[in-house]
Tab-separated table of C-alpha atoms in Angstrom:
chain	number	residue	atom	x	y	z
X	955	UNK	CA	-29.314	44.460	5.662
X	956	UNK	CA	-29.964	41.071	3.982
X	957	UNK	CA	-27.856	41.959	1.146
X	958	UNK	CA	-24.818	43.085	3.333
X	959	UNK	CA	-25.053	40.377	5.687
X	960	UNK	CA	-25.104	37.781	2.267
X	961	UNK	CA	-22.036	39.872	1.190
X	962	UNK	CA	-19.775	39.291	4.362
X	963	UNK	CA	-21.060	35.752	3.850
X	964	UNK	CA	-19.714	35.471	0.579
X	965	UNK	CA	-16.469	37.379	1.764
X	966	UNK	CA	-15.806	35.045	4.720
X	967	UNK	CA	-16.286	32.404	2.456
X	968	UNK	CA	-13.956	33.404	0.349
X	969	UNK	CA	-11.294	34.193	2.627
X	970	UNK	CA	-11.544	30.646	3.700
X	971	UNK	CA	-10.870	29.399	0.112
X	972	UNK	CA	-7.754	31.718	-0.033
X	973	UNK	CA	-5.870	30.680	3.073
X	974	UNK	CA	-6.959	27.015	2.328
X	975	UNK	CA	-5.247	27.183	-0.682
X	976	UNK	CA	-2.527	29.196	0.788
X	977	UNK	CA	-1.942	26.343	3.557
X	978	UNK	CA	-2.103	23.813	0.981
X	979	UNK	CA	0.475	25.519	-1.166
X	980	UNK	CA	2.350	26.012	1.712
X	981	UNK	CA	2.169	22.617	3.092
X	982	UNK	CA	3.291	21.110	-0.520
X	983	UNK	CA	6.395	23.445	-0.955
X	984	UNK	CA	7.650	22.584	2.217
X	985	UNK	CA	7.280	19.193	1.472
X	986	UNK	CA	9.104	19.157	-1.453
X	987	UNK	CA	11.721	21.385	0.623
X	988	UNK	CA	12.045	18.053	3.095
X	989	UNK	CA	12.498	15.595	0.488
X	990	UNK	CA	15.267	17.765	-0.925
X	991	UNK	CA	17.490	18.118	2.641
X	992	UNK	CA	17.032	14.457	2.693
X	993	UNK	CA	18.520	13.904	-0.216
X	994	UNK	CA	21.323	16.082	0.093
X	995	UNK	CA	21.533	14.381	3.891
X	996	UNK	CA	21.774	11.180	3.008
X	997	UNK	CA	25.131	11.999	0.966
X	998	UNK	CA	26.575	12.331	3.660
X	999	UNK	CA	25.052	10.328	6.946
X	1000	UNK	CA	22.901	7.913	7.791
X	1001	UNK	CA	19.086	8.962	8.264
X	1002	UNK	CA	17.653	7.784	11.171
X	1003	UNK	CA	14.704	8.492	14.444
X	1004	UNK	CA	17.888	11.178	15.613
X	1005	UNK	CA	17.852	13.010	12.215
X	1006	UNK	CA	16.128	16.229	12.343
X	1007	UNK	CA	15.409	16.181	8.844
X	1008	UNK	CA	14.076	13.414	9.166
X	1009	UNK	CA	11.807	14.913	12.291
X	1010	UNK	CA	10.473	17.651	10.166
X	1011	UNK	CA	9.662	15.639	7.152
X	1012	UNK	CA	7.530	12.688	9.318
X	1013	UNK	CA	6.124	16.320	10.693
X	1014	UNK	CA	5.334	17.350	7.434
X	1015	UNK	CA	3.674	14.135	6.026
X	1016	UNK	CA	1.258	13.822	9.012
X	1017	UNK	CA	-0.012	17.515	8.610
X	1018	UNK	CA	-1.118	16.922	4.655
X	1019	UNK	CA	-2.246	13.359	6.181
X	1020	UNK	CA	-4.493	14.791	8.095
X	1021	UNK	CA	-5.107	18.211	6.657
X	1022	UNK	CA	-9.124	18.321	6.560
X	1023	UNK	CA	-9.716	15.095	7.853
X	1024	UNK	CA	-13.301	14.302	8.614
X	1025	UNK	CA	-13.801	12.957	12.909
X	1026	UNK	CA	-15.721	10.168	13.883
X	1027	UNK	CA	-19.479	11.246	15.187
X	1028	UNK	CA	-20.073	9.194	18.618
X	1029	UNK	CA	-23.808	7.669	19.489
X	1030	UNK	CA	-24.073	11.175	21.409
X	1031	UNK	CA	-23.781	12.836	18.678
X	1032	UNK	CA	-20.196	14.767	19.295
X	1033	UNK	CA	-17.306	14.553	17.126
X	1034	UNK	CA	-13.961	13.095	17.652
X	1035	UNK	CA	-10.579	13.455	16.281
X	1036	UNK	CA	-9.179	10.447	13.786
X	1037	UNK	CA	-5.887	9.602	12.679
X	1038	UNK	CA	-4.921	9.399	9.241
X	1039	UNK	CA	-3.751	5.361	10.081
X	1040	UNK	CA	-7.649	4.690	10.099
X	1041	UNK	CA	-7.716	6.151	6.321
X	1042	UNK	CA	-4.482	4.626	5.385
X	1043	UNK	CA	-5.965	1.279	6.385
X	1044	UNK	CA	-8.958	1.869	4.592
X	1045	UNK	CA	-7.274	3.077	1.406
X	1046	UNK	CA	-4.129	0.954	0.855
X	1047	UNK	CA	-5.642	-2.368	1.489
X	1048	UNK	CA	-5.217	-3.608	-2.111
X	1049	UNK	CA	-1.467	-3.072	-2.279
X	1050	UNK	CA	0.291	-6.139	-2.848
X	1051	UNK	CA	2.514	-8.012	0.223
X	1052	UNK	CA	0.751	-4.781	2.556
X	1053	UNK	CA	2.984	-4.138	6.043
X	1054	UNK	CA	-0.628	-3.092	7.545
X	1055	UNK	CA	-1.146	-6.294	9.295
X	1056	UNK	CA	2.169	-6.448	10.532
X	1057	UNK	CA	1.707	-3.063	12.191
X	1058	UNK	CA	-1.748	-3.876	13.883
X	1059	UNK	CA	-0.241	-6.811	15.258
X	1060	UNK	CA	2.610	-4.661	16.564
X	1061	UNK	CA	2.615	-5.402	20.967
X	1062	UNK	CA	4.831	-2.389	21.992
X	1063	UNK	CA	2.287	-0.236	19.339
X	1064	UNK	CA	-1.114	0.511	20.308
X	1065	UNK	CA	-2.315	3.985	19.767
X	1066	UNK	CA	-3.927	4.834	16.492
X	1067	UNK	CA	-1.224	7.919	15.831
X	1068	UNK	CA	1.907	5.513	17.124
X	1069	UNK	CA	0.844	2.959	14.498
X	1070	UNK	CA	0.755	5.945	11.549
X	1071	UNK	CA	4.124	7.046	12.622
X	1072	UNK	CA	5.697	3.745	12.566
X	1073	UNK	CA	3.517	2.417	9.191
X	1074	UNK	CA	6.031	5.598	7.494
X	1075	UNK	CA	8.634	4.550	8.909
X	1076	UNK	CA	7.974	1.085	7.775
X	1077	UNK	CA	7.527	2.269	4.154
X	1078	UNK	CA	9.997	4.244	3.932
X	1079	UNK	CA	12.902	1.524	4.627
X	1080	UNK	CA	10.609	-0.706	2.397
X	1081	UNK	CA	11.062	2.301	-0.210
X	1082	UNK	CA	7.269	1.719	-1.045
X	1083	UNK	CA	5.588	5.208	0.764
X	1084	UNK	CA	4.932	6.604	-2.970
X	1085	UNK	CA	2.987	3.241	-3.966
X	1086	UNK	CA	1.196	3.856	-1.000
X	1087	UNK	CA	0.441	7.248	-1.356
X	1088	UNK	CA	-0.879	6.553	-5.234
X	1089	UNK	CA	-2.962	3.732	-3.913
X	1090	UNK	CA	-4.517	5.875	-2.035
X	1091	UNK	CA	-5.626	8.651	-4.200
X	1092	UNK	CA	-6.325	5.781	-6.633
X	1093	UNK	CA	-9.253	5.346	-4.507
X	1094	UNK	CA	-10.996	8.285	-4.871
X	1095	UNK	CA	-14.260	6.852	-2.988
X	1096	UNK	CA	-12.718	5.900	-0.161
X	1097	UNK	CA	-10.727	9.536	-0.079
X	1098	UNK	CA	-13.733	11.501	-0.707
X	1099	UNK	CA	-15.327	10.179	2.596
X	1100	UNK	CA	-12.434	10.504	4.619
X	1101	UNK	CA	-11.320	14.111	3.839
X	1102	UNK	CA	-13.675	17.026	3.879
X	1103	UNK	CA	-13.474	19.604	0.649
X	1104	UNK	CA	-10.600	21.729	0.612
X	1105	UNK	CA	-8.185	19.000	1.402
X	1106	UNK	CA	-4.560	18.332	0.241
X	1107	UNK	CA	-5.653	14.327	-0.409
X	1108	UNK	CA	-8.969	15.666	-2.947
X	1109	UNK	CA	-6.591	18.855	-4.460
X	1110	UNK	CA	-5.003	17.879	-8.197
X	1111	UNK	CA	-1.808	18.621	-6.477
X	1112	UNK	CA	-2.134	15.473	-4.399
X	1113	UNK	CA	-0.646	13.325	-7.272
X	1114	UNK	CA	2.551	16.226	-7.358
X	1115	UNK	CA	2.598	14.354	-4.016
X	1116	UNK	CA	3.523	11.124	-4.889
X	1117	UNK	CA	5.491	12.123	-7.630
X	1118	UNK	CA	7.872	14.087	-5.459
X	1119	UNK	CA	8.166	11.165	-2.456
X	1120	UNK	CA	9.429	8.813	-5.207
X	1121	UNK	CA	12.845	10.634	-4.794
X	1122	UNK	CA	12.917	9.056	-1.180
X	1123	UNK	CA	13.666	5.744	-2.438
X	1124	UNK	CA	16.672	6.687	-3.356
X	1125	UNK	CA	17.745	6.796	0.779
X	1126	UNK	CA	18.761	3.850	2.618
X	1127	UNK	CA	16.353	4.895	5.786
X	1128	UNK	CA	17.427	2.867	9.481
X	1129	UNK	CA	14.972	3.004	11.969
X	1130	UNK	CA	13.974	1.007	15.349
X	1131	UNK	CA	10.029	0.437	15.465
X	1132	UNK	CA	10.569	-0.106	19.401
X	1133	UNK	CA	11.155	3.200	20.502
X	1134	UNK	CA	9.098	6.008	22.773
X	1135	UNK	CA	8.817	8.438	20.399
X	1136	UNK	CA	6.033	6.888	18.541
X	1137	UNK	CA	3.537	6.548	21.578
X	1138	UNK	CA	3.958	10.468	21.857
X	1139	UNK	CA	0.681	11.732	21.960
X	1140	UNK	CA	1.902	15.747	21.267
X	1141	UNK	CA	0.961	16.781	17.528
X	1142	UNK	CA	3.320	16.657	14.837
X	1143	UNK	CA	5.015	20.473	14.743
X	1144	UNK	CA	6.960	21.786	11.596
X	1145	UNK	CA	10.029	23.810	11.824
X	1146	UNK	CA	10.129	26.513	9.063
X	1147	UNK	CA	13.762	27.982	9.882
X	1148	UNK	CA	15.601	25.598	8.036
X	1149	UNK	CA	13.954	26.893	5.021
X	1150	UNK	CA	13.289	30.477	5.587
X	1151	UNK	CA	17.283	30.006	6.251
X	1152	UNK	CA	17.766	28.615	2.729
X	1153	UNK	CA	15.409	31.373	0.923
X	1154	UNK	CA	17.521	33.915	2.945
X	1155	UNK	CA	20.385	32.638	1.932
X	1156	UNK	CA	19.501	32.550	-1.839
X	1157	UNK	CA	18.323	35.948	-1.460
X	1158	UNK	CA	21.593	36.997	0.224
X	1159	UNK	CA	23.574	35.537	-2.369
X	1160	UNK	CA	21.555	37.209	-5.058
X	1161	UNK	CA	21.756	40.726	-3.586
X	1162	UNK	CA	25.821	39.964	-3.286
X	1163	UNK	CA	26.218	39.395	-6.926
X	1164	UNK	CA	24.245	42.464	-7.875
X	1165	UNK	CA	25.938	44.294	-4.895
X	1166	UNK	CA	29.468	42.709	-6.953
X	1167	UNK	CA	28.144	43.825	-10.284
X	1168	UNK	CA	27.063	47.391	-9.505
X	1169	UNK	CA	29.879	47.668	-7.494
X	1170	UNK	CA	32.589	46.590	-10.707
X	1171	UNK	CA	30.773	48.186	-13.152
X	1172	UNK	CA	30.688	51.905	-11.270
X	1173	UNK	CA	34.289	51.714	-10.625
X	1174	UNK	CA	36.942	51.744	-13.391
X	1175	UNK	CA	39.559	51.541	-11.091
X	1176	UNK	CA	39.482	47.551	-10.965
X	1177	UNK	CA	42.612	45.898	-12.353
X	1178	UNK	CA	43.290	42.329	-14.432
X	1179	UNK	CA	45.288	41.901	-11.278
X	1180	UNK	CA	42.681	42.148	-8.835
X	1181	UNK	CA	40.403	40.226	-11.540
X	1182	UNK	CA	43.277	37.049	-11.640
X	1183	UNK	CA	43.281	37.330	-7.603
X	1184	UNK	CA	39.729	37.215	-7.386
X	1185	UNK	CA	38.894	34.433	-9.799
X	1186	UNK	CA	41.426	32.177	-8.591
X	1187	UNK	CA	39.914	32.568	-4.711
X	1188	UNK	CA	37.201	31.748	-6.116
X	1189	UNK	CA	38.482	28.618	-7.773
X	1190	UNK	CA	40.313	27.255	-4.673
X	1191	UNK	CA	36.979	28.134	-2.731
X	1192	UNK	CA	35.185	25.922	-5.158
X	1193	UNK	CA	38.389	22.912	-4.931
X	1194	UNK	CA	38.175	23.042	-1.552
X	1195	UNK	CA	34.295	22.480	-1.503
X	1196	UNK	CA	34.926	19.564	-3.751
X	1197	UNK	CA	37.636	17.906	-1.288
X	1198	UNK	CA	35.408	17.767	2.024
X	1199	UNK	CA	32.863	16.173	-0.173
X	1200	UNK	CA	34.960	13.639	-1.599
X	1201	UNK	CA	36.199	12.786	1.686
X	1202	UNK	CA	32.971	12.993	3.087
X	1203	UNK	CA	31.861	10.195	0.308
X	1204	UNK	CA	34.962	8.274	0.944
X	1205	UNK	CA	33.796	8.371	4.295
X	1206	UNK	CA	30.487	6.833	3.034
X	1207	UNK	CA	32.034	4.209	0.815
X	1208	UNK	CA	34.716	2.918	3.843
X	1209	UNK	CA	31.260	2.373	6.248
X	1210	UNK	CA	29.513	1.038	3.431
X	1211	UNK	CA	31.988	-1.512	2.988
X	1212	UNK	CA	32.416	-2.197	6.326
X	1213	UNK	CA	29.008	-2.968	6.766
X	1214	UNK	CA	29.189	-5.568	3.443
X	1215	UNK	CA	32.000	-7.242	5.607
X	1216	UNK	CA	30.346	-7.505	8.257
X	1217	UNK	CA	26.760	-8.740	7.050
X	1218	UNK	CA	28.996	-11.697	4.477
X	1219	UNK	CA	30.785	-12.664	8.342
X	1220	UNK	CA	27.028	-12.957	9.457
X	1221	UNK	CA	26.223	-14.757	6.349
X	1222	UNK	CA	28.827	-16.876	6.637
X	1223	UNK	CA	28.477	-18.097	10.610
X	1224	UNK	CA	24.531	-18.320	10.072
X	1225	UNK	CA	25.704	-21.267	7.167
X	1226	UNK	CA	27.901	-23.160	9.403
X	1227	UNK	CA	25.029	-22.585	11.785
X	1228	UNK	CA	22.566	-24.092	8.966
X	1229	UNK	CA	25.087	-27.020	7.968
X	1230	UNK	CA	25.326	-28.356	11.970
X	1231	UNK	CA	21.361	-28.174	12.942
X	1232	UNK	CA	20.394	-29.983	9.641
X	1233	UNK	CA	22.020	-33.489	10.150
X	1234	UNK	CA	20.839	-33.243	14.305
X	1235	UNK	CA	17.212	-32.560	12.620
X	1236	UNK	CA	17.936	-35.570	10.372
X	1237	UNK	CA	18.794	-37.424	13.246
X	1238	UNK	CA	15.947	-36.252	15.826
X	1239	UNK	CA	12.892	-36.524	12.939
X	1240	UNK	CA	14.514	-40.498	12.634
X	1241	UNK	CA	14.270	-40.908	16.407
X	1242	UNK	CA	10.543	-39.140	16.579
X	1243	UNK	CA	9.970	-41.914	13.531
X	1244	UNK	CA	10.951	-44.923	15.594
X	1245	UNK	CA	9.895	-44.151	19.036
X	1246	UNK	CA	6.181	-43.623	17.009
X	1247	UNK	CA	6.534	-46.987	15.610
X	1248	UNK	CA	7.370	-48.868	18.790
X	1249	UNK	CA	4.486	-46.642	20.580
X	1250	UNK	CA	2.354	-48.498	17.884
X	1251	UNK	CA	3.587	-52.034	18.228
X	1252	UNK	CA	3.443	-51.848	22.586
X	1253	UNK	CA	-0.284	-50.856	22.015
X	1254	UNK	CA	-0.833	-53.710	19.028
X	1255	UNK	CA	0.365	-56.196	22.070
X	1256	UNK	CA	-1.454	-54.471	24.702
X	1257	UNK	CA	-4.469	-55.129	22.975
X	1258	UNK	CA	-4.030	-58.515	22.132
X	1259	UNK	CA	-3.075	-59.073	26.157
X	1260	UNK	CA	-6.323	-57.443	27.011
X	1261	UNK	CA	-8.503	-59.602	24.319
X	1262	UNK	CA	-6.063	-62.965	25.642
X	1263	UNK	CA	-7.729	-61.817	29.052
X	1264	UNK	CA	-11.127	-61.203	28.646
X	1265	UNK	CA	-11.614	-64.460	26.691
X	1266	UNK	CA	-9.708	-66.416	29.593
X	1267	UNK	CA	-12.077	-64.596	32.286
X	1268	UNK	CA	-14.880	-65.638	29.882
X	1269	UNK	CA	-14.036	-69.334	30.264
X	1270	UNK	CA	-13.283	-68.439	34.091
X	1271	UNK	CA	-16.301	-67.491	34.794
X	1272	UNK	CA	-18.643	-70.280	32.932
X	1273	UNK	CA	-16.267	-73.099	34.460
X	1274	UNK	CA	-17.085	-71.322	37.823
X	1275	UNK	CA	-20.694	-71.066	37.097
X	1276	UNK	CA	-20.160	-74.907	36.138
X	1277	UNK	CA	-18.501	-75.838	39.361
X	1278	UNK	CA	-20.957	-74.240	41.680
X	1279	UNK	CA	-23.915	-76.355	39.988
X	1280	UNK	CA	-21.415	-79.502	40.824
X	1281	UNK	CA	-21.300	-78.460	44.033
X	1282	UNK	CA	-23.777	-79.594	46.790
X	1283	UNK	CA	-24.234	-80.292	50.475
X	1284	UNK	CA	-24.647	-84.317	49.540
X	1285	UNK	CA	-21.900	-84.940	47.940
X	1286	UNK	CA	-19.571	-83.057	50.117
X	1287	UNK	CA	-15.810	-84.137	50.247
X	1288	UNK	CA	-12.905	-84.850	52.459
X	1289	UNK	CA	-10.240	-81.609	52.979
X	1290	UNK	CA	-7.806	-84.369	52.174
X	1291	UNK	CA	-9.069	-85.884	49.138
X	1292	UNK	CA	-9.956	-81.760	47.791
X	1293	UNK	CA	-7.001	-80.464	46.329
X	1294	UNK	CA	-6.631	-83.986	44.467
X	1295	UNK	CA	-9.684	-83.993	42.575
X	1296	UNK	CA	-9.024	-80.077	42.067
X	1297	UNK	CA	-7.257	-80.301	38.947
X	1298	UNK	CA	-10.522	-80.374	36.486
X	1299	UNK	CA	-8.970	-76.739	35.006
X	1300	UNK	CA	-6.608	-78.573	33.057
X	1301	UNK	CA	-8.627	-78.379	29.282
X	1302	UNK	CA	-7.860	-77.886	25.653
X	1303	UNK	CA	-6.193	-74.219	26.856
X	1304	UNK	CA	-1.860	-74.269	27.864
X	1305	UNK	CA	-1.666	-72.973	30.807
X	1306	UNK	CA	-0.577	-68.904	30.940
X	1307	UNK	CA	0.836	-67.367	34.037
X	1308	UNK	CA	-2.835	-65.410	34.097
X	1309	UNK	CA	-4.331	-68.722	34.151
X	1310	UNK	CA	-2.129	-70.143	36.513
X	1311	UNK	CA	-2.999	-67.180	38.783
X	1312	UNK	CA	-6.466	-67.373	38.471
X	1313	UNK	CA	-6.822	-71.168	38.599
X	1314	UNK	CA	-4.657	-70.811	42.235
X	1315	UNK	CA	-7.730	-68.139	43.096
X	1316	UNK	CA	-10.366	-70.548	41.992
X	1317	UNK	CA	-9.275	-73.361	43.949
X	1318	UNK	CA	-9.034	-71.127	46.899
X	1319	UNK	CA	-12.381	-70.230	46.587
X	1320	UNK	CA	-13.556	-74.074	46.268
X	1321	UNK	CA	-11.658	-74.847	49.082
X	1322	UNK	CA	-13.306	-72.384	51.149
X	1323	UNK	CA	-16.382	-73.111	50.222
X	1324	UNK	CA	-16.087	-76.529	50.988
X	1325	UNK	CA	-15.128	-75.865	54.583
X	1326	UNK	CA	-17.972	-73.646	55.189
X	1327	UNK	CA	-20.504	-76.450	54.164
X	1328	UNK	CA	-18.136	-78.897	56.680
X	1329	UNK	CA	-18.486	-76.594	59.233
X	1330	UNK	CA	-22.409	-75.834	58.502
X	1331	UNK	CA	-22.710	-79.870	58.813
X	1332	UNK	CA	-20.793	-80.368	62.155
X	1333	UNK	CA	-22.622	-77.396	63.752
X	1334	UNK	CA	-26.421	-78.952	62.898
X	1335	UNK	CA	-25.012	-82.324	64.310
X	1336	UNK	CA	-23.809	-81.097	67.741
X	1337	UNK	CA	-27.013	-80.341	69.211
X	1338	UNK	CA	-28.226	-84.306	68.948
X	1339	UNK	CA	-24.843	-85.245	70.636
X	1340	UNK	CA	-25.154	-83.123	73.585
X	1341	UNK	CA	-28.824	-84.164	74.557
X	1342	UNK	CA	-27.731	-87.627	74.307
X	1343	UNK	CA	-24.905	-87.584	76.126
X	1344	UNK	CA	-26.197	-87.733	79.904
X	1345	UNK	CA	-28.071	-90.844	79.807
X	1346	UNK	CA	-25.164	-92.860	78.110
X	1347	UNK	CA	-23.323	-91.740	81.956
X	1348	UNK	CA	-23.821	-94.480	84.743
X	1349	UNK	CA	-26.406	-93.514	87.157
């Protein structure tokens, strides 16, 4: 029993190997199927987000992506499903002028698969997604702990890969990195028809010729005439195959050139554009010059008005202190004879409007004072008077 149940072991596994290598097989072919309608699409349109060659090979590229690709194991312990951006971030660090920090600072881009589907896009109109790819498998570390064995990213073919996605730069690729379709969350799905259609087709024309061949070499009853009819249908076939696709590259060349025409107008208007804003930056950059200089000169004065002050209110206050010793209850003056004898602030200093204005204050404040004492005098008399004044009355 052990033996059998270490045989279907052995069997399973090997089953596994075979249709791992059959998907990876399959995956590649395809592939190189994709890159080929592309090609042959570009001839004659534009590729863009609408193209569904286009669809099918971004479809393509994010299966062998993420073919085999190891999850993330949570603090509980479970396993959860990665996107190939995390490995492509990892990986393709090192390449030169990278559009990886452009992407993660991307607003209208925020989940992990949007920002893979618009990093290809990226590359591809930057015509760099086989440098990528080959910086990637260049580091083989960094692969062998993303992908788990069996993958398309660890398989020899992986470098076929690159090698075949190096025909893509050949396509002018236009695509808008605002859209909805790269915040879909639904999986990337492939759509094989196109390509069973083009084996069938092969296969059909195969089976005609040898259909044609048995069917000319059993009969003898075939003329030259029928032979000259049938050759030169096939000849106009073939001429008229050749006239749609000139036209359809004339087609090409007129849009081409209408877009040259178009981008030298824009050229052009963004110069004139260029040749008015310089001299108003001239100008403004002059005026920002001299409006900082007289900022600096109004605070240079400032300053020396504020020094001019404190020294006067210096002086101020020690004549002050000076004319309060002076002052005393003895020596008292007349109101009259006040203001006269008032003028002692005259000194070595001109007078200043500041001074003029604080000399007025200080001589109000003298003046004052010397009121208050009067009146402190007269009230301390005028008890005396009014005890003496009854007997001076006759009796």
């Amino acid at each position: 029993m052990a033996s059998r149940s270490l045989g279907l072991h052995v069997a399973r596994k090997q089953d596994a190997a075979r249709s791992g290598a059959v998907e990876r097989r399959n995956l590649l072919t395809v592939c190189r199927f994709s890159v080929k309608t592309l090609i042959d699409r570009s001839c004659l349109d534009t590729i863009d987000d609408s193209s569904p060659e286009f669809t099918n090979f971004v479809s393509i590229l994010e299966q062998i992506l993420s073919h085999r690709l190891k999850g993330q194991t949570t603090w509980f312990g479970y396993e959860t499903h990665r996107s190939f951006w995390d490995y492509v971030k990892a990986a393709c660090s090192k390449v030169s002028h990278s559009c990886i920090h452009s992407i993660e600072t991307m607003e209208n881009v925020r989940s992990s698969r949007a920002k893979g589907r618009a990093w290809i896009r990226l590359v591809l109109m930057e015509k760099r997604l086989s440098e990528y790819i080959s910086s990637a498998l260049r580091d083989f570390k960094t692969t062998r702990r993303w992908y788990e064995d069996g993958a398309i990213m660890l398989d020899e073919e992986a470098g076929l890969l690159a090698d075949t996605l190096i025909g893509l730069n050949t396509i002018d690729f236009s695509f808008c990195l605002k859209g909805e379709g790269l915040n879909g969350s639904c999986p990337a799905v492939i759509d094989y028809t196109p390509y069973l259609k083009s084996i069938q087709r092969e296969n059909s024309i195969s089976s005609d010729e040898e259909l044609r061949t048995l069917g000319s070499s059993g009969s003898e009853k075939n003329t030259p005439e029928k032979m000259a009819a049938s050759t030169a249908e096939t000849i106009l076939t073939e001429q008229s195959s050749w006239v749609c696709r000139c036209k359809r590259l004339e087609q090409k060349y007129r849009m081409a050139l209408e877009q040259k025409c178009y981008l030298e107008e824009m050229v052009r208007l963004r110069e004139a554009q260029l040749s008015q804003v310089i001299p108003q930056n001239k100008a403004l950059q002059q005026r920002l010059t001299d409006t900082h200089l007289s900022h600096t000169l109004e605070k240079e004065q400032l300053e020396y008005i504020v020094l001019e002050l404190q020294d006067q209110l210096k002086s101020f206050q020690s004549l002050e202190q000076l004319s309060q010793t002076s002052l005393e209850p003895s020596h008292t003056l007349n109101l009259d004879t006040r203001p006269a004898s008032s003028h002692w602030h005259h000194h070595e200093k001109e007078d200043t409007p500041s001074l003029i204005g604080l000399c007025g204050s200080l001589q109000s404040v003298a003046s004052n004072k010397s009121l208050a004492s009067l009146k402190s005098s007269e009230c301390l008399a005028s008890p005396t008077t009014e005890m003496t004044s009854p007997d001076l009355t006759p009796s």
